[in-house]
Amino acid sequence: MERTLTDTIHVINPNSSAHVTQAIALAAAPFQAAGRDVICVSMSDGPKGIETETDLQDSVPPMLRYALEKETEAAAFVVACFSDPGLFLLRERLRRPVFGIAECGALAAMLLGRRLGVISILQAAVPRHLRYFAAMGIGERLAGDRAIGLGVAELKDREAMFARMVETGQILKRQDGADVILMGGAAMSGIRASLEHELGIPVVDPTQAAIAMADGFTKLNRPGNIK
Amino acid sequence: MERTLTDTIHVINPNSSAHVTQAIALAAAPFQAAGRDVICVSMSDGPKGIETETDLQDSVPPMLRYALEKETEAAAFVVACFSDPGLFLLRERLRRPVFGIAECGALAAMLLGRRLGVISILQAAVPRHLRYFAAMGIGERLAGDRAIGLGVAELKDREAMFARMVETGQILKRQDGADVILMGGAAMSGIRASLEHELGIPVVDPTQAAIAMADGFTKLNRPGNIK
Amino acid sequence: MERTLTDTIHVINPNSSAHVTQAIALAAAPFQAAGRDVICVSMSDGPKGIETETDLQDSVPPMLRYALEKETEAAAFVVACFSDPGLFLLRERLRRPVFGIAECGALAAMLLGRRLGVISILQAAVPRHLRYFAAMGIGERLAGDRAIGLGVAELKDREAMFARMVETGQILKRQDGADVILMGGAAMSGIRASLEHELGIPVVDPTQAAIAMADGFTKLNRPGNIK
Amino acid sequence: MERTLTDTIHVINPNSSAHVTQAIALAAAPFQAAGRDVICVSMSDGPKGIETETDLQDSVPPMLRYALEKETEAAAFVVACFSDPGLFLLRERLRRPVFGIAECGALAAMLLGRRLGVISILQAAVPRHLRYFAAMGIGERLAGDRAIGLGVAELKDREAMFARMVETGQILKRQDGADVILMGGAAMSGIRASLEHELGIPVVDPTQAAIAMADGFTKLNRPGNIK
Amino acid sequence: MERTLTDTIHVINPNSSAHVTQAIALAAAPFQAAGRDVICVSMSDGPKGIETETDLQDSVPPMLRYALEKETEAAAFVVACFSDPGLFLLRERLRRPVFGIAECGALAAMLLGRRLGVISILQAAVPRHLRYFAAMGIGERLAGDRAIGLGVAELKDREAMFARMVETGQILKRQDGADVILMGGAAMSGIRASLEHELGIPVVDPTQAAIAMADGFTKLNRPGNIK
Amino acid sequence: MERTLTDTIHVINPNSSAHVTQAIALAAAPFQAAGRDVICVSMSDGPKGIETETDLQDSVPPMLRYALEKETEAAAFVVACFSDPGLFLLRERLRRPVFGIAECGALAAMLLGRRLGVISILQAAVPRHLRYFAAMGIGERLAGDRAIGLGVAELKDREAMFARMVETGQILKRQDGADVILMGGAAMSGIRASLEHELGIPVVDPTQAAIAMADGFTKLNRPGNIK
């Protein structure tokens, strides 16, 4: 297969945390191993993290600047934040397809189970997710969306965080009837397999889902983008 | 009734067109006549008009600046654009309640009919509206959302525009089964009554719906805002 | 603002219990304080309380007689019973708009949260509520509707009742995922603020929601009523 | 099979029109031919016809009086009006099961097609039907509900009425995608077969559907009723 | 009533277990007592039991052979397996109406309660049921579908199985809000009444529901079948 | 990238028509061009074409035999028939992931538009599609599913067929509000681009969608399959 400049998928971490981008890069690794060019990039002028509506608003201009600059050399863009900030704006502005990890993650989870349980980090994000899944018209597939309910300090304790994710996943599975788990964040690729092992039902990494869809879509030689 | 500084409802036209703000002011007039202080204001540093996702994104910072500046002296804010840009961000940032005309207009229309027909200006806005009404969980109440399909030049011909609105409303009523019409724009107060007369079913002005809800809510002495 | 005879909102308690009407009057107080004429009235020939389908049926003729008698001097009517008895009949018969507290309460709650938790008094009313919210097309917004499950004797113990409401609200919040509570009864205005304080999420008084919507609607100089 | 006094199904025409009851009797004939005792009865003190919300309200007390009087000797009751007036009240008050023709007709139509087209007599009944089917949670199965739009005078012209029903059925089939038709009235048994022949898709007589369900249910020796 | 050869309803147990067919026969007994000819038959060349997708696939050819052979002498067929295997195929191939116990059971349960709780035997069947109820467009009526979670050995202990069904029914009632229970299997007629007694809400035997609908439908002298 | 024996995606045409398989192969070409091994294969012992429920039932055993035989050397299987016959059975039996073109096509279309218009070949397939999309929980996203309504003879006239597809697509777009078209068949890859050009909205080839998802999924090194 001949490579061209526009073979590369750009996975944009809308925030400026390099360690988040490193975690995102784990999601890209299998595609890179299979020969696909994937670049994972932080927005140095983006918010430090994306927790609030304000962060979401502020994350868009840096992503747009980046994407416009890379447009001619990119095959596709992935917005690697579970609230899919700027997704429709980027689709409007770019001649390349743009994929959001929440949208793609939910669609991929629909292939693996009947009722989706979403593990979110922050409780404040839950109503936003519910609106988004409802806007996608897939609310009926949602078993529940539950936040792990940890403070920022506790999030740094990876073991405590993983324990809470297992606990939350069990509630989604047993009480809410989820038979597939969608991880509600961009930087969780590292624990997908362990979580799946603990819960005994499939666990979807939304960033991988989005890269996979970008990978497939860009092979179709479609001239256009996603409007 | 004693007035206080915080009795005023600020209706924000997110764009910079003074003539749009003048049209919006027609919606406020009955409330002012009933003794309520209502200020309708253009964002001079906002987009000229709001048609695209980019316009929506760009309209938020000016509104936020304005609202933060007026926060202590305002009773409530109304975002007078049918895509409710920045609604959840403003609610997050302000200690005053914030109302969006699309959300309030749809809720008000639900009181007046079983199946809502939305008359939109631009075809490109329709999928965004559909996502929004679905996010509100009221998609079942929607008979249809149809754009009048006029170019910018034609929009200036008020008679042609009104004729197209009547025609679109008739399709929504007869073909799609709408029994109430929601006007999908902020600056249409001037034609609500005429349109209702022509169509023979209730027509809702979303800006009036939002001002009415702001008016009512702010009388309840609730300390908080809408989160 | 000039007052006319038809400025008055009539809030109809369909039952004959004066103490319920007194409780309802608490909901009207903020609107009266803001200068609106609101009359809260019991139906002396209505049922003693409204618990059964029979009570609902029997509550309509007295309300209709009252409303027809007051029609020329009323701005609007509010039916202050959470099953909205006779709502569509009154709209059919009267030239004034009529508002039901269940319908308006649910619409108002949709402004304050994504998932509504309804606290009902009687278990027997729950399926009726579910049918009603489904008829409104908003079932997707409902996190749950749970009855406090107290006998009549226990209802007189206000402290026990409040404790059960807090307990039920906590289940709706924690187990069912409600982020806004709708009180499923007409005479609960007195405890709204306390309940909100205990639960930590907004609590909506449906009677206030209906008066607010009546207040706003009647300022619009619309000739018609709600059909 | 031994007969007992309580073998009889009472089909109640809530209005006082004997000719409507005669038409309803056609629906019962096949069950009588199969050996079931079915009585079709007019309510002489009911409304002349049931068109409005007021008619619906007024139709309940006569039905309740009749049913209470016949309770010990009836196997079941059928309310033969397409708005199912008093259905839940009668269920609450009687120790016998009660069936409504709208509810049973819709459930039966769900066996015969994927998308239901309802032919209604009056346009004013359509929103009420939509609320009812939504309350039943089956709105997704509804292709459309269209009224034949004839005045009272024209309804007496049976040929004109049949022609309009065929025309309305064709719109439901071709434009709205209905693959089964539910006749939205109690007294249409006489034309079911002809209509089905003209339209080429199954046509359901709701009165027959309700009698069939009453017939089946009452064979199960269940002690209780439908609550 | 004159009997004809085609008065008989054939209830097909798609598997080869005679004891399951005996249990199914209990469902038919009340209809036989009322004078209806009902034959309950095992498929000797069908799977031993129906648990997997493979069993479902394999169960269809024997049923089709049987039904084609009996077509001229049958009034209707009932597929007595809660996954309704081959339902649409049999409808396509036969000139007699065919009823599935899952479809009919769910429709019957909709008459007896607002929110259906399904007690399933195997956890693996739950997603299939959820897809089926969603395909029927009645997902909104489902409170929950929970498996009793017993191994094959434990299922033979009828007391342990009944205890688990009561326990599962209580969770569906109390936690999920079910007000009617649908037994998710064909051979449970023997315990319907006991389970209803224990749970205090109606319990539906789907096989009886299907026989009742077959019984009623075949009295209507409709020439055709269900397509 | 190192190739292994299990790199190959097997696209199964469940029928025995070689020319259909040739058409399917067009969908695979871009993936093969990008380096992926894709085999498109007819089932010589399958039905000649798949039109009926019987064809669907009969198509499963040959696919299962084929897939079991190829299991160790296949990366994934695609069922290339728009009714996804045997999808859940194959998932149950195989240790490799299995993708259906209807499921994947619909999910892919959800990325490209808000309201899906499905162009089906046969009218008889429409209710089956509607049940399937409802089972997927995405009925809300469906603008319509319309058959081109051509007889078998006319289908051979490719120009007439294309003209009817354009015509049907226009109805879906203009009357039903579709903004993305999903081709409801396996062998249409050849006309996707032309149809998209004519209609002016994206057109999805479901076979390509399924191959793309299989391609992406199999790069993730997940041990399991889709259950």
CSV table of N, CA, C and O in Angstrom, one decimal, chain C residues 179-220:
chain,number,residue,atom,x,y,z
C,179,ASP,N,-32.1,14.3,39.1
C,179,ASP,CA,-31.4,15.5,39.5
C,179,ASP,C,-32.3,16.7,39.7
C,179,ASP,O,-31.8,17.8,39.9
C,180,VAL,N,-33.6,16.5,39.7
C,180,VAL,CA,-34.6,17.5,40.1
C,180,VAL,C,-35.8,16.7,40.6
C,180,VAL,O,-36.1,15.6,40.1
C,181,ILE,N,-36.4,17.3,41.6
C,181,ILE,CA,-37.5,16.6,42.2
C,181,ILE,C,-38.8,17.4,42.0
C,181,ILE,O,-38.8,18.6,42.1
C,182,LEU,N,-39.8,16.7,41.5
C,182,LEU,CA,-41.1,17.3,41.4
C,182,LEU,C,-42.1,16.8,42.4
C,182,LEU,O,-42.3,15.6,42.5
C,183,MET,N,-42.6,17.7,43.3
C,183,MET,CA,-43.5,17.2,44.3
C,183,MET,C,-44.8,16.9,43.7
C,183,MET,O,-45.4,17.7,43.0
C,184,GLY,N,-45.3,15.7,44.0
C,184,GLY,CA,-46.5,15.2,43.3
C,184,GLY,C,-47.8,15.5,44.0
C,184,GLY,O,-48.6,14.6,44.2
C,185,GLY,N,-48.0,16.7,44.4
C,185,GLY,CA,-49.2,17.1,45.1
C,185,GLY,C,-49.4,18.6,45.1
C,185,GLY,O,-48.4,19.4,44.9
C,186,ALA,N,-50.6,19.0,45.4
C,186,ALA,CA,-50.9,20.5,45.3
C,186,ALA,C,-50.5,21.2,46.5
C,186,ALA,O,-50.3,22.4,46.4
C,187,ALA,N,-50.5,20.6,47.6
C,187,ALA,CA,-50.5,21.4,48.9
C,187,ALA,C,-49.2,21.3,49.6
C,187,ALA,O,-49.1,21.1,50.8
C,188,MET,N,-48.1,21.3,48.9
C,188,MET,CA,-46.8,21.0,49.4
C,188,MET,C,-45.9,22.3,49.4
C,188,MET,O,-44.7,22.1,49.7
C,189,SER,N,-46.4,23.4,49.1
C,189,SER,CA,-45.6,24.6,48.9
C,189,SER,C,-44.8,24.9,50.2
C,189,SER,O,-43.6,25.3,50.1
C,190,GLY,N,-45.4,24.6,51.3
C,190,GLY,CA,-44.8,24.9,52.6
C,190,GLY,C,-43.4,24.2,52.8
C,190,GLY,O,-42.6,24.7,53.6
C,191,ILE,N,-43.2,23.1,52.2
C,191,ILE,CA,-42.0,22.3,52.5
C,191,ILE,C,-41.0,22.3,51.3
C,191,ILE,O,-40.0,21.7,51.4
C,192,ARG,N,-41.3,23.0,50.2
C,192,ARG,CA,-40.4,22.9,49.1
C,192,ARG,C,-39.0,23.3,49.4
C,192,ARG,O,-38.0,22.5,49.1
C,193,ALA,N,-38.8,24.4,50.1
C,193,ALA,CA,-37.4,24.9,50.4
C,193,ALA,C,-36.7,23.9,51.3
C,193,ALA,O,-35.5,23.6,51.1
C,194,SER,N,-37.4,23.4,52.3
C,194,SER,CA,-36.7,22.5,53.3
C,194,SER,C,-36.3,21.2,52.5
C,194,SER,O,-35.3,20.7,52.8
C,195,LEU,N,-37.2,20.7,51.7
C,195,LEU,CA,-36.9,19.5,51.0
C,195,LEU,C,-35.7,19.7,50.1
C,195,LEU,O,-34.8,18.9,50.0
C,196,GLU,N,-35.7,20.8,49.4
C,196,GLU,CA,-34.6,21.2,48.5
C,196,GLU,C,-33.3,21.2,49.3
C,196,GLU,O,-32.2,20.7,48.8
C,197,HIS,N,-33.4,21.8,50.5
C,197,HIS,CA,-32.2,21.9,51.3
C,197,HIS,C,-31.7,20.5,51.7
C,197,HIS,O,-30.5,20.2,51.7
C,198,GLU,N,-32.6,19.6,52.1
C,198,GLU,CA,-32.2,18.3,52.5
C,198,GLU,C,-31.6,17.5,51.4
C,198,GLU,O,-30.7,16.7,51.6
C,199,LEU,N,-32.2,17.6,50.2
C,199,LEU,CA,-31.9,16.7,49.1
C,199,LEU,C,-30.7,17.2,48.3
C,199,LEU,O,-30.0,16.4,47.6
C,200,GLY,N,-30.5,18.5,48.3
C,200,GLY,CA,-29.3,19.1,47.6
C,200,GLY,C,-29.5,19.1,46.1
C,200,GLY,O,-28.5,19.3,45.3
C,201,ILE,N,-30.7,19.0,45.6
C,201,ILE,CA,-31.1,19.2,44.2
C,201,ILE,C,-32.4,20.0,44.1
C,201,ILE,O,-33.1,20.0,45.1
C,202,PRO,N,-32.6,20.7,43.0
C,202,PRO,CA,-33.8,21.5,43.0
C,202,PRO,C,-35.1,20.8,43.2
C,202,PRO,O,-35.2,19.6,42.8
C,203,VAL,N,-36.0,21.4,43.9
C,203,VAL,CA,-37.4,20.8,44.1
C,203,VAL,C,-38.4,21.8,43.6
C,203,VAL,O,-38.4,23.0,43.9
C,204,VAL,N,-39.3,21.2,42.7
C,204,VAL,CA,-40.3,22.1,42.1
C,204,VAL,C,-41.6,21.9,42.7
C,204,VAL,O,-42.1,20.8,43.0
C,205,ASP,N,-42.3,23.0,43.1
C,205,ASP,CA,-43.6,23.1,43.5
C,205,ASP,C,-44.5,23.2,42.3
C,205,ASP,O,-44.5,24.3,41.6
C,206,PRO,N,-45.3,22.2,42.0
C,206,PRO,CA,-46.1,22.3,40.7
C,206,PRO,C,-47.1,23.4,40.7
C,206,PRO,O,-47.4,23.9,39.6
C,207,THR,N,-47.6,23.7,41.9
C,207,THR,CA,-48.7,24.8,41.9
C,207,THR,C,-48.0,26.1,41.5
C,207,THR,O,-48.6,26.9,40.7
C,208,GLN,N,-46.8,26.4,42.0
C,208,GLN,CA,-46.1,27.6,41.6
C,208,GLN,C,-45.8,27.6,40.2
C,208,GLN,O,-45.9,28.6,39.5
C,209,ALA,N,-45.4,26.5,39.7
C,209,ALA,CA,-45.1,26.4,38.2
C,209,ALA,C,-46.3,26.8,37.4
C,209,ALA,O,-46.2,27.5,36.4
C,210,ALA,N,-47.5,26.3,37.8
C,210,ALA,CA,-48.7,26.6,37.0
C,210,ALA,C,-49.1,28.0,37.1
C,210,ALA,O,-49.5,28.6,36.2
C,211,ILE,N,-49.0,28.6,38.3
C,211,ILE,CA,-49.4,30.0,38.5
C,211,ILE,C,-48.4,30.8,37.7
C,211,ILE,O,-48.9,31.8,37.0
C,212,ALA,N,-47.2,30.5,37.7
C,212,ALA,CA,-46.2,31.3,36.9
C,212,ALA,C,-46.5,31.2,35.4
C,212,ALA,O,-46.5,32.2,34.7
C,213,MET,N,-46.9,30.0,34.9
C,213,MET,CA,-47.2,30.0,33.5
C,213,MET,C,-48.5,30.7,33.2
C,213,MET,O,-48.6,31.3,32.1
C,214,ALA,N,-49.5,30.6,34.1
C,214,ALA,CA,-50.7,31.4,33.9
C,214,ALA,C,-50.4,32.9,33.9
C,214,ALA,O,-50.9,33.7,33.0
C,215,ASP,N,-49.6,33.3,34.8
C,215,ASP,CA,-49.2,34.7,34.9
C,215,ASP,C,-48.5,35.2,33.6
C,215,ASP,O,-48.9,36.2,33.1
C,216,GLY,N,-47.6,34.4,33.1
C,216,GLY,CA,-46.9,34.8,31.9
C,216,GLY,C,-47.8,34.8,30.7
C,216,GLY,O,-47.9,35.8,29.9
C,217,PHE,N,-48.6,33.7,30.5
C,217,PHE,CA,-49.4,33.6,29.4
C,217,PHE,C,-50.4,34.7,29.2
C,217,PHE,O,-50.7,35.2,28.1
C,218,THR,N,-51.0,35.1,30.4
C,218,THR,CA,-52.1,36.1,30.3
C,218,THR,C,-51.6,37.5,30.1
C,218,THR,O,-52.3,38.4,29.9
C,219,LYS,N,-50.3,37.7,30.0
C,219,LYS,CA,-49.7,39.0,29.7
C,219,LYS,C,-49.6,39.2,28.2
C,219,LYS,O,-49.2,40.3,27.7
C,220,LEU,N,-49.8,38.1,27.4
C,220,LEU,CA,-49.4,38.2,26.0
C,220,LEU,C,-50.6,38.7,25.1
C,220,LEU,O,-50.4,38.8,23.9
